[in-house]
Coordinates of C-alpha atoms in Angstrom, one line a residue:
M19 CA 107.7 87.8 99.5
T20 CA 105.6 85.0 100.8
D21 CA 107.7 81.9 99.9
E22 CA 110.5 81.5 102.3
A23 CA 112.7 79.3 100.1
D24 CA 112.3 82.0 97.1
V25 CA 113.4 84.9 100.0
A26 CA 116.4 82.6 100.8
R27 CA 117.3 82.2 97.4
L28 CA 117.3 85.6 96.6
F29 CA 119.7 86.7 99.4
D30 CA 122.1 83.9 98.6
E31 CA 122.1 85.2 94.7
V32 CA 122.7 88.6 95.6
G33 CA 125.4 88.2 98.0
P34 CA 126.7 91.1 100.3
F35 CA 124.7 94.3 99.9
D36 CA 124.4 97.8 101.7
H37 CA 120.7 98.5 102.0
L38 CA 117.4 96.6 101.6
V39 CA 114.1 98.8 100.9
S40 CA 110.8 97.1 100.7
T41 CA 108.0 98.8 99.0
A42 CA 106.1 95.7 98.4
G43 CA 102.1 96.1 98.7
T44 CA 98.8 94.9 97.4
L45 CA 95.6 96.6 97.6
P46 CA 94.1 95.9 101.2
P47 CA 91.1 94.2 102.1
G48 CA 88.5 97.0 102.5
D49 CA 85.4 95.1 103.9
P50 CA 83.7 96.2 107.4
I51 CA 84.8 94.0 110.0
G52 CA 81.7 92.0 110.2
S53 CA 82.0 90.9 106.5
T54 CA 85.8 90.6 106.3
D55 CA 86.8 87.9 103.8
M56 CA 89.3 85.9 106.2
E57 CA 91.2 84.5 103.2
A58 CA 91.8 87.9 101.7
A59 CA 92.9 89.3 105.2
R60 CA 95.2 86.5 105.4
R61 CA 96.7 86.9 102.0
F62 CA 97.3 90.7 103.1
V63 CA 98.9 89.9 106.3
D64 CA 101.2 87.4 104.4
N65 CA 101.9 89.7 101.5
K66 CA 102.8 92.7 103.9
L67 CA 103.8 91.7 107.4
I68 CA 104.9 88.1 106.9
G69 CA 106.8 89.2 103.6
A70 CA 108.8 91.7 105.7
V71 CA 109.6 89.3 108.6
L72 CA 111.2 87.0 106.0
L73 CA 113.1 89.8 104.0
A74 CA 114.5 90.8 107.6
K75 CA 115.2 87.0 108.6
H76 CA 117.2 86.5 105.2
A77 CA 118.7 89.7 104.4
V78 CA 120.5 89.8 107.8
R79 CA 122.7 87.1 106.6
T80 CA 124.2 88.9 103.8
L81 CA 123.7 92.9 104.8
K82 CA 126.9 94.7 105.2
A83 CA 127.6 96.4 108.5
G84 CA 126.6 99.8 108.5
G85 CA 123.7 98.9 106.2
S86 CA 120.1 99.5 106.7
M87 CA 116.6 97.9 106.1
T88 CA 113.5 100.3 105.5
F89 CA 110.2 98.9 105.0
T90 CA 107.0 100.9 103.8
S91 CA 103.7 101.3 106.1
G92 CA 101.4 103.9 105.0
I93 CA 98.7 106.5 106.0
N94 CA 96.1 104.0 106.6
K95 CA 97.9 103.7 110.3
D96 CA 97.2 107.2 110.9
R97 CA 93.8 107.7 108.9
P98 CA 92.2 104.4 108.7
P99 CA 89.3 104.3 106.0
V100 CA 85.9 103.8 107.6
P101 CA 84.3 101.4 107.0
G102 CA 86.7 98.6 106.4
G103 CA 89.9 99.9 107.4
S104 CA 90.8 97.7 110.5
V105 CA 92.8 95.3 108.7
V106 CA 95.1 97.6 106.7
S107 CA 95.4 99.9 109.8
A108 CA 96.5 97.1 112.1
I109 CA 99.2 95.8 109.8
A110 CA 100.4 99.3 108.5
G111 CA 100.7 100.3 112.1
S112 CA 102.7 97.2 113.1
F113 CA 105.6 98.4 111.1
S114 CA 106.8 100.8 113.1
Y115 CA 107.1 98.7 116.4
F116 CA 108.4 95.6 114.1
A117 CA 111.3 98.7 112.9
R118 CA 111.8 99.8 116.6
A119 CA 112.2 96.2 117.9
L120 CA 114.5 95.0 115.0
A121 CA 116.5 98.2 115.2
L122 CA 117.6 97.1 118.7
E123 CA 118.0 93.5 117.7
L124 CA 120.2 94.2 114.7
A125 CA 122.0 97.1 116.1
P126 CA 124.4 98.6 114.5
T127 CA 122.2 97.9 111.1
R128 CA 119.6 100.4 111.1
V129 CA 116.0 99.6 110.6
N130 CA 113.3 102.2 109.5
V131 CA 110.0 102.9 108.0
V132 CA 108.6 105.2 105.5
S133 CA 105.0 106.2 105.8
P134 CA 103.5 107.8 102.7
G135 CA 100.0 109.1 101.7
W136 CA 98.3 108.1 98.6
V137 CA 101.2 107.9 95.9
D138 CA 100.4 107.6 92.0
T139 CA 101.6 104.2 91.3
P140 CA 100.3 101.4 89.3
M141 CA 98.6 99.9 92.4
W142 CA 95.7 102.5 92.0
D143 CA 95.0 101.5 88.2
I144 CA 92.6 98.8 89.5
V145 CA 90.2 101.7 89.8
G146 CA 90.3 102.4 86.6
E147 CA 89.0 105.6 85.1
A148 CA 87.8 106.8 88.9
K149 CA 91.5 107.0 89.6
S150 CA 91.8 110.7 88.3
G151 CA 88.7 111.8 90.0
F152 CA 89.8 110.2 93.2
F153 CA 93.4 111.8 93.0
A154 CA 91.9 115.2 92.2
D155 CA 89.7 115.3 95.1
M156 CA 92.6 114.1 97.7
A157 CA 95.0 116.5 96.3
A158 CA 92.6 119.6 96.6
R159 CA 92.5 118.6 100.4
L160 CA 96.0 118.1 101.2
P161 CA 98.1 120.8 102.3
S162 CA 100.8 119.9 99.5
R163 CA 97.8 120.1 97.0
K164 CA 99.2 117.2 95.0
I165 CA 99.7 113.5 95.0
P166 CA 103.2 112.5 94.4
T167 CA 104.8 110.0 92.3
A168 CA 107.0 107.3 93.5
A169 CA 110.0 109.8 92.7
D170 CA 108.5 112.2 94.8
V171 CA 108.6 110.0 98.1
A172 CA 111.9 108.5 97.2
A173 CA 114.0 111.1 99.0
A174 CA 112.6 109.6 102.3
Y175 CA 114.0 106.4 101.3
V176 CA 117.4 107.7 100.3
Y177 CA 117.6 109.9 103.6
L178 CA 117.2 106.9 105.7
M179 CA 119.8 104.8 103.9
E180 CA 122.3 107.7 104.1
S181 CA 121.7 109.0 107.7
E182 CA 123.8 106.8 109.9
F183 CA 122.0 108.3 113.0
T184 CA 118.5 107.4 112.2
T185 CA 117.1 104.0 113.1
G186 CA 113.8 102.6 114.8
E187 CA 111.9 105.5 113.2
T188 CA 109.0 106.1 111.1
I189 CA 109.1 108.8 108.6
R190 CA 105.9 110.4 107.2
I191 CA 106.1 111.8 103.5
D192 CA 102.5 112.1 102.9
G193 CA 101.7 115.9 101.9
G194 CA 99.9 116.3 105.0
H195 CA 97.7 113.4 104.6
N196 CA 97.9 112.8 108.3
L197 CA 96.6 116.2 109.1
I198 CA 93.2 116.0 107.3

């Protein structure tokens, strides 16, 4: 997603399409601001934010009228991890503003954001055996009492693709994570 020529080629090869959904993500940098690795921060910004800008820039050429773009932010915009959450919080929070501006610029194409809490995906496998403990602890605190799978949060993306009157919105699907 960070190579513009690759992104442009992707949309040239795909041709006309109805909906773009981006769930791309990597583990964010987590250092306190005073010791932030700036190269890691730049890679994260490139992967999440610049990647989304590139997708939108090139998708608009072949996205069919009445279609939509849906991006993914996350719980860190509402509940930044402390210490070390400033970079990820800033990027996750920027998606709501990006979608609002694009919804106006690209109308009638709809542009929205899904903001999940923790989701059991392979991205978490990097923590190894500690994953099950992290998830059990968080699930016990969540009003939903569980950590969702990707299939559990997919309904939010489907809703945004199907709803012709939802644009410029950020939909939380976090099991109440933003409440705790």
